[in-house]
Amino acid sequence: MMRKLFAWWRRHQGDRLRINESLWDQVEAGLPFLGHLLPDERLGLRRLARQFIAEKQWSGAQGLHLTPRIQLTIALQACLPILNLGLDWYAGWVGIVVYPGDFVIPRRMLDEDGVVHEFDDEVMGEAWYGGPVLISWFDHAEDAEGINVVIHEFAHKLDMKSGDADGLPPLHAGMSRSRWIDVMSAAFDDFQQRVDSGEETPLDPYGAELPTEFFAVASEAFFETPALLNGEYPAVYEQLRSFYRQNPLQTPDPL
Ligand SMILES: [Zn+2]
């Protein structure tokens, strides 16, 4: 009963949000990787994005004024990975904090000699376990193709859904956990070696840091440059295809 009520409330909140058609078109035109979606899927993504905007708590940091265009741009990208999974995958936290450009997070680290190091970490985004997602917003984004801060951070949220950020999100029935681990660790090891040897990799080298970063970076590529990921690591592409229940390599038939 409660679930039904909540689903109704969520739809209602989403429907109440007034967003004019030209703004949708304008924002979607700036996200060319939505091009593989079928007309029904595009509508489904808009519906999810509305509900997502309505049910999260948005704030602009450091004086950033949040406009509908910023919210819509972030929401469409955040909802793309869960288009066929559902908004419940982002349940359990509400905050989205948007920064003007990249930002600094003060860190404290204890080394093995017991000495505390304090330093500022300059980041473009961060996802907190059970807490908010922090994202930087660039007004005239000249993002390198295949790099997508929003998809990256929300992939971490999906990863954390299983408890840890370890590159292993909760898998669907019918998916094999051991197959996922074999495929992902083989690709991660290979990628790490390539990055360590100084090779210029087509995927973001940040993915060589940790298995969770590899999952997030592979997810960005899966949606933004699927042919590239499929060419580099076809088995990873297949696993992500099963997990996200989407095939960005498919192009809709021309009307
Ligand atoms: Zn990351």
CSV table of C-alpha atoms and ligand atoms in Angstrom, one decimal:
chain,number,residue,atom,x,y,z
A,1,MET,CA,0.0,0.0,0.0
A,2,MET,CA,2.7,2.5,1.0
A,3,ARG,CA,4.7,1.6,-2.1
A,4,LYS,CA,1.6,2.3,-4.3
A,5,LEU,CA,1.0,5.5,-2.5
A,6,PHE,CA,4.5,6.6,-2.9
A,7,ALA,CA,4.5,5.7,-6.6
A,8,TRP,CA,1.4,7.8,-7.0
A,9,TRP,CA,2.9,10.7,-5.1
A,10,ARG,CA,6.1,10.5,-7.1
A,11,ARG,CA,4.2,10.6,-10.4
A,12,HIS,CA,2.0,13.5,-9.2
A,13,GLN,CA,5.0,15.5,-8.1
A,14,GLY,CA,6.7,14.9,-11.4
A,15,ASP,CA,3.6,15.9,-13.4
A,16,ARG,CA,3.2,19.1,-11.4
A,17,LEU,CA,6.6,20.3,-12.6
A,18,ARG,CA,6.1,22.7,-15.5
A,19,ILE,CA,8.9,22.5,-18.0
A,20,ASN,CA,8.4,24.0,-21.4
A,21,GLU,CA,8.9,22.0,-24.6
A,22,SER,CA,11.6,24.2,-26.0
A,23,LEU,CA,13.7,23.8,-22.9
A,24,TRP,CA,13.5,20.0,-23.2
A,25,ASP,CA,14.5,20.2,-26.8
A,26,GLN,CA,17.3,22.6,-26.2
A,27,VAL,CA,18.8,20.6,-23.3
A,28,GLU,CA,18.4,17.2,-25.1
A,29,ALA,CA,20.2,18.7,-28.2
A,30,GLY,CA,23.2,19.3,-26.0
A,31,LEU,CA,23.3,15.6,-25.0
A,32,PRO,CA,23.9,13.9,-28.3
A,33,PHE,CA,24.4,10.5,-26.7
A,34,LEU,CA,20.6,10.3,-26.0
A,35,GLY,CA,20.4,9.7,-29.8
A,36,HIS,CA,20.2,6.0,-29.5
A,37,LEU,CA,16.9,6.1,-27.5
A,38,LEU,CA,13.7,5.1,-29.2
A,39,PRO,CA,10.8,7.6,-29.1
A,40,ASP,CA,9.2,5.7,-26.2
A,41,GLU,CA,12.4,5.6,-24.3
A,42,ARG,CA,12.9,9.4,-24.7
A,43,LEU,CA,9.5,10.0,-23.2
A,44,GLY,CA,10.3,7.6,-20.4
A,45,LEU,CA,13.5,9.4,-19.7
A,46,ARG,CA,11.7,12.8,-19.5
A,47,ARG,CA,9.2,11.3,-17.1
A,48,LEU,CA,11.9,9.9,-14.9
A,49,ALA,CA,13.8,13.2,-15.0
A,50,ARG,CA,10.7,15.2,-13.9
A,51,GLN,CA,10.3,12.8,-10.9
A,52,PHE,CA,13.9,12.9,-10.1
A,53,ILE,CA,14.0,16.7,-10.1
A,54,ALA,CA,10.8,16.8,-7.9
A,55,GLU,CA,12.0,14.3,-5.3
A,56,LYS,CA,15.6,15.3,-4.8
A,57,GLN,CA,16.7,18.3,-2.7
A,58,TRP,CA,18.8,20.5,-5.0
A,59,SER,CA,21.2,23.2,-3.8
A,60,GLY,CA,23.7,25.4,-5.6
A,61,ALA,CA,27.0,25.8,-3.7
A,62,GLN,CA,29.2,28.9,-3.7
A,63,GLY,CA,26.5,31.2,-4.9
A,64,LEU,CA,25.5,29.1,-8.0
A,65,HIS,CA,22.0,29.9,-9.0
A,66,LEU,CA,20.3,26.7,-10.0
A,67,THR,CA,18.2,27.2,-13.2
A,68,PRO,CA,15.7,24.8,-14.7
A,69,ARG,CA,18.2,24.3,-17.5
A,70,ILE,CA,21.0,23.1,-15.1
A,71,GLN,CA,18.6,20.8,-13.3
A,72,LEU,CA,17.2,19.3,-16.4
A,73,THR,CA,20.7,18.8,-17.9
A,74,ILE,CA,21.8,16.9,-14.7
A,75,ALA,CA,18.5,15.0,-14.3
A,76,LEU,CA,18.5,13.7,-17.9
A,77,GLN,CA,22.0,12.4,-17.5
A,78,ALA,CA,21.5,11.0,-14.0
A,79,CYS,CA,18.4,9.2,-15.1
A,80,LEU,CA,19.8,7.7,-18.3
A,81,PRO,CA,21.5,4.8,-16.5
A,82,ILE,CA,18.4,3.9,-14.6
A,83,LEU,CA,16.0,4.3,-17.5
A,84,ASN,CA,15.2,0.6,-17.5
A,85,LEU,CA,15.9,0.0,-13.8
A,86,GLY,CA,13.7,2.6,-12.1
A,87,LEU,CA,14.1,5.5,-9.8
A,88,ASP,CA,14.2,3.3,-6.7
A,89,TRP,CA,17.8,2.7,-7.5
A,90,TYR,CA,18.5,6.2,-6.3
A,91,ALA,CA,16.4,5.8,-3.1
A,92,GLY,CA,17.8,6.4,0.4
A,93,TRP,CA,19.4,9.8,-0.1
A,94,VAL,CA,18.1,13.1,-1.4
A,95,GLY,CA,20.8,15.8,-1.8
A,96,ILE,CA,22.3,17.1,-5.0
A,97,VAL,CA,24.8,19.9,-4.6
A,98,VAL,CA,25.9,21.7,-7.7
A,99,TYR,CA,29.2,23.6,-7.7
A,100,PRO,CA,30.2,26.3,-10.2
A,101,GLY,CA,33.2,24.5,-11.8
A,102,ASP,CA,35.4,22.1,-10.0
A,103,PHE,CA,35.8,22.4,-6.3
A,104,VAL,CA,38.0,21.5,-3.3
A,105,ILE,CA,37.2,18.9,-0.7
A,106,PRO,CA,39.5,19.1,2.4
A,107,ARG,CA,40.8,15.6,3.3
A,108,ARG,CA,42.5,14.1,6.3
A,109,MET,CA,44.5,10.9,5.9
A,110,LEU,CA,46.4,8.9,8.5
A,111,ASP,CA,49.5,7.3,7.1
A,112,GLU,CA,51.1,4.1,8.4
A,113,ASP,CA,53.4,6.0,10.8
A,114,GLY,CA,50.3,7.5,12.4
A,115,VAL,CA,50.9,10.9,11.0
A,116,VAL,CA,47.8,12.8,9.9
A,117,HIS,CA,48.0,14.5,6.5
A,118,GLU,CA,45.6,17.3,5.6
A,119,PHE,CA,45.3,18.4,2.0
A,120,ASP,CA,42.8,19.8,-0.4
A,121,ASP,CA,41.5,17.5,-3.1
A,122,GLU,CA,40.3,19.2,-6.3
A,123,VAL,CA,37.5,17.2,-7.7
A,124,MET,CA,34.7,17.5,-10.3
A,125,GLY,CA,32.3,15.4,-8.4
A,126,GLU,CA,31.8,13.0,-5.5
A,127,ALA,CA,29.1,10.6,-4.4
A,128,TRP,CA,28.7,10.0,-0.7
A,129,TYR,CA,27.5,6.7,0.7
A,130,GLY,CA,23.9,7.3,1.9
A,131,GLY,CA,24.5,11.1,1.4
A,132,PRO,CA,24.4,13.6,-1.4
A,133,VAL,CA,26.0,13.7,-4.8
A,134,LEU,CA,28.2,16.7,-5.4
A,135,ILE,CA,28.7,17.8,-9.0
A,136,SER,CA,30.4,20.6,-10.8
A,137,TRP,CA,28.6,22.5,-13.4
A,138,PHE,CA,30.4,24.1,-16.4
A,139,ASP,CA,28.3,26.6,-18.2
A,140,HIS,CA,30.0,26.1,-21.5
A,141,ALA,CA,30.9,22.4,-21.1
A,142,GLU,CA,33.6,21.4,-23.6
A,143,ASP,CA,33.8,18.0,-22.1
A,144,ALA,CA,36.1,15.6,-23.8
A,145,GLU,CA,33.9,13.0,-25.6
A,146,GLY,CA,33.4,9.9,-23.4
A,147,ILE,CA,33.9,11.8,-20.2
A,148,ASN,CA,30.7,12.5,-18.2
A,149,VAL,CA,30.9,13.7,-14.6
A,150,VAL,CA,27.2,13.1,-14.0
A,151,ILE,CA,27.0,9.6,-15.2
A,152,HIS,CA,30.3,8.9,-13.4
A,153,GLU,CA,29.0,10.0,-10.0
A,154,PHE,CA,25.6,8.3,-10.4
A,155,ALA,CA,27.3,5.0,-11.4
A,156,HIS,CA,29.1,5.2,-8.0
A,157,LYS,CA,25.6,5.5,-6.4
A,158,LEU,CA,24.5,2.3,-8.2
A,159,ASP,CA,27.7,0.6,-7.1
A,160,MET,CA,27.2,1.6,-3.5
A,161,LYS,CA,23.7,0.1,-3.6
A,162,SER,CA,25.3,-3.2,-2.7
A,163,GLY,CA,27.0,-1.7,0.4
A,164,ASP,CA,30.5,-0.9,-0.8
A,165,ALA,CA,31.9,1.1,-3.6
A,166,ASP,CA,33.9,-1.8,-5.1
A,167,GLY,CA,32.8,-2.0,-8.7
A,168,LEU,CA,30.1,-4.6,-8.0
A,169,PRO,CA,26.6,-3.2,-8.0
A,170,PRO,CA,23.7,-5.5,-7.1
A,171,LEU,CA,23.2,-7.6,-10.1
A,172,HIS,CA,19.9,-8.7,-11.6
A,173,ALA,CA,18.5,-12.2,-11.4
A,174,GLY,CA,20.0,-14.1,-14.3
A,175,MET,CA,23.3,-12.3,-14.2
A,176,SER,CA,26.3,-14.2,-12.9
A,177,ARG,CA,28.3,-12.6,-10.1
A,178,SER,CA,31.4,-14.7,-10.8
A,179,ARG,CA,31.2,-13.8,-14.5
A,180,TRP,CA,31.0,-10.1,-13.6
A,181,ILE,CA,33.9,-10.3,-11.3
A,182,ASP,CA,36.0,-12.3,-13.8
A,183,VAL,CA,35.3,-9.9,-16.6
A,184,MET,CA,35.7,-6.7,-14.6
A,185,SER,CA,38.8,-7.7,-12.8
A,186,ALA,CA,40.5,-9.0,-16.0
A,187,ALA,CA,39.7,-5.7,-17.8
A,188,PHE,CA,40.7,-3.6,-14.8
A,189,ASP,CA,44.1,-5.4,-14.5
A,190,ASP,CA,44.7,-5.0,-18.2
A,191,PHE,CA,43.7,-1.3,-18.1
A,192,GLN,CA,45.9,-0.6,-15.1
A,193,GLN,CA,48.9,-2.1,-16.9
A,194,ARG,CA,48.3,-0.1,-20.0
A,195,VAL,CA,48.0,3.1,-18.0
A,196,ASP,CA,51.0,2.3,-15.9
A,197,SER,CA,53.1,1.7,-19.0
A,198,GLY,CA,52.3,5.2,-20.2
A,199,GLU,CA,49.9,4.1,-23.0
A,200,GLU,CA,47.4,6.8,-24.1
A,201,THR,CA,44.2,4.9,-23.5
A,202,PRO,CA,40.9,5.9,-25.1
A,203,LEU,CA,39.1,5.4,-21.8
A,204,ASP,CA,39.8,7.9,-19.0
A,205,PRO,CA,43.0,6.8,-17.2
A,206,TYR,CA,41.3,7.6,-13.9
A,207,GLY,CA,39.6,4.3,-14.3
A,208,ALA,CA,42.9,2.6,-13.4
A,209,GLU,CA,42.7,4.0,-9.8
A,210,LEU,CA,40.3,1.5,-8.3
A,211,PRO,CA,37.7,-1.1,-9.4
A,212,THR,CA,34.9,1.3,-8.5
A,213,GLU,CA,36.5,4.0,-10.7
A,214,PHE,CA,36.8,1.5,-13.5
A,215,PHE,CA,33.1,0.7,-13.3
A,216,ALA,CA,32.3,4.4,-13.2
A,217,VAL,CA,34.6,5.3,-16.2
A,218,ALA,CA,33.3,2.2,-18.2
A,219,SER,CA,29.7,3.4,-17.5
A,220,GLU,CA,30.5,6.8,-18.9
A,221,ALA,CA,31.9,5.3,-22.0
A,222,PHE,CA,29.1,2.8,-22.2
A,223,PHE,CA,26.6,5.6,-22.7
A,224,GLU,CA,28.7,8.3,-24.4
A,225,THR,CA,31.1,6.3,-26.6
A,226,PRO,CA,29.6,2.7,-26.7
A,227,ALA,CA,31.5,1.6,-29.9
A,228,LEU,CA,34.7,2.6,-28.3
A,229,LEU,CA,34.1,0.6,-25.1
A,230,ASN,CA,32.8,-2.3,-27.1
A,231,GLY,CA,36.0,-2.2,-29.2
A,232,GLU,CA,38.3,-2.0,-26.2
A,233,TYR,CA,36.5,-4.4,-23.8
A,234,PRO,CA,33.6,-6.2,-25.4
A,235,ALA,CA,33.0,-8.5,-22.4
A,236,VAL,CA,32.7,-5.4,-20.2
A,237,TYR,CA,30.3,-3.9,-22.7
A,238,GLU,CA,28.1,-7.1,-22.5
A,239,GLN,CA,28.1,-7.0,-18.7
A,240,LEU,CA,27.0,-3.3,-18.6
A,241,ARG,CA,24.4,-4.0,-21.3
A,242,SER,CA,22.9,-6.7,-19.0
A,243,PHE,CA,23.2,-4.5,-15.9
A,244,TYR,CA,21.8,-1.3,-17.4
A,245,ARG,CA,19.3,-3.2,-19.6
A,246,GLN,CA,20.2,-1.0,-22.5
A,247,ASN,CA,22.1,-1.3,-25.7
A,248,PRO,CA,23.4,2.2,-26.7
A,249,LEU,CA,25.0,0.6,-29.8
A,250,GLN,CA,21.6,0.1,-31.2
A,251,THR,CA,20.5,3.0,-33.4
A,252,PRO,CA,16.8,3.5,-33.8
A,253,ASP,CA,15.4,2.9,-37.3
A,254,PRO,CA,15.0,6.2,-39.2
A,255,LEU,CA,11.3,7.3,-39.2
B,1,ZN,ZN,34.8,8.3,-9.2
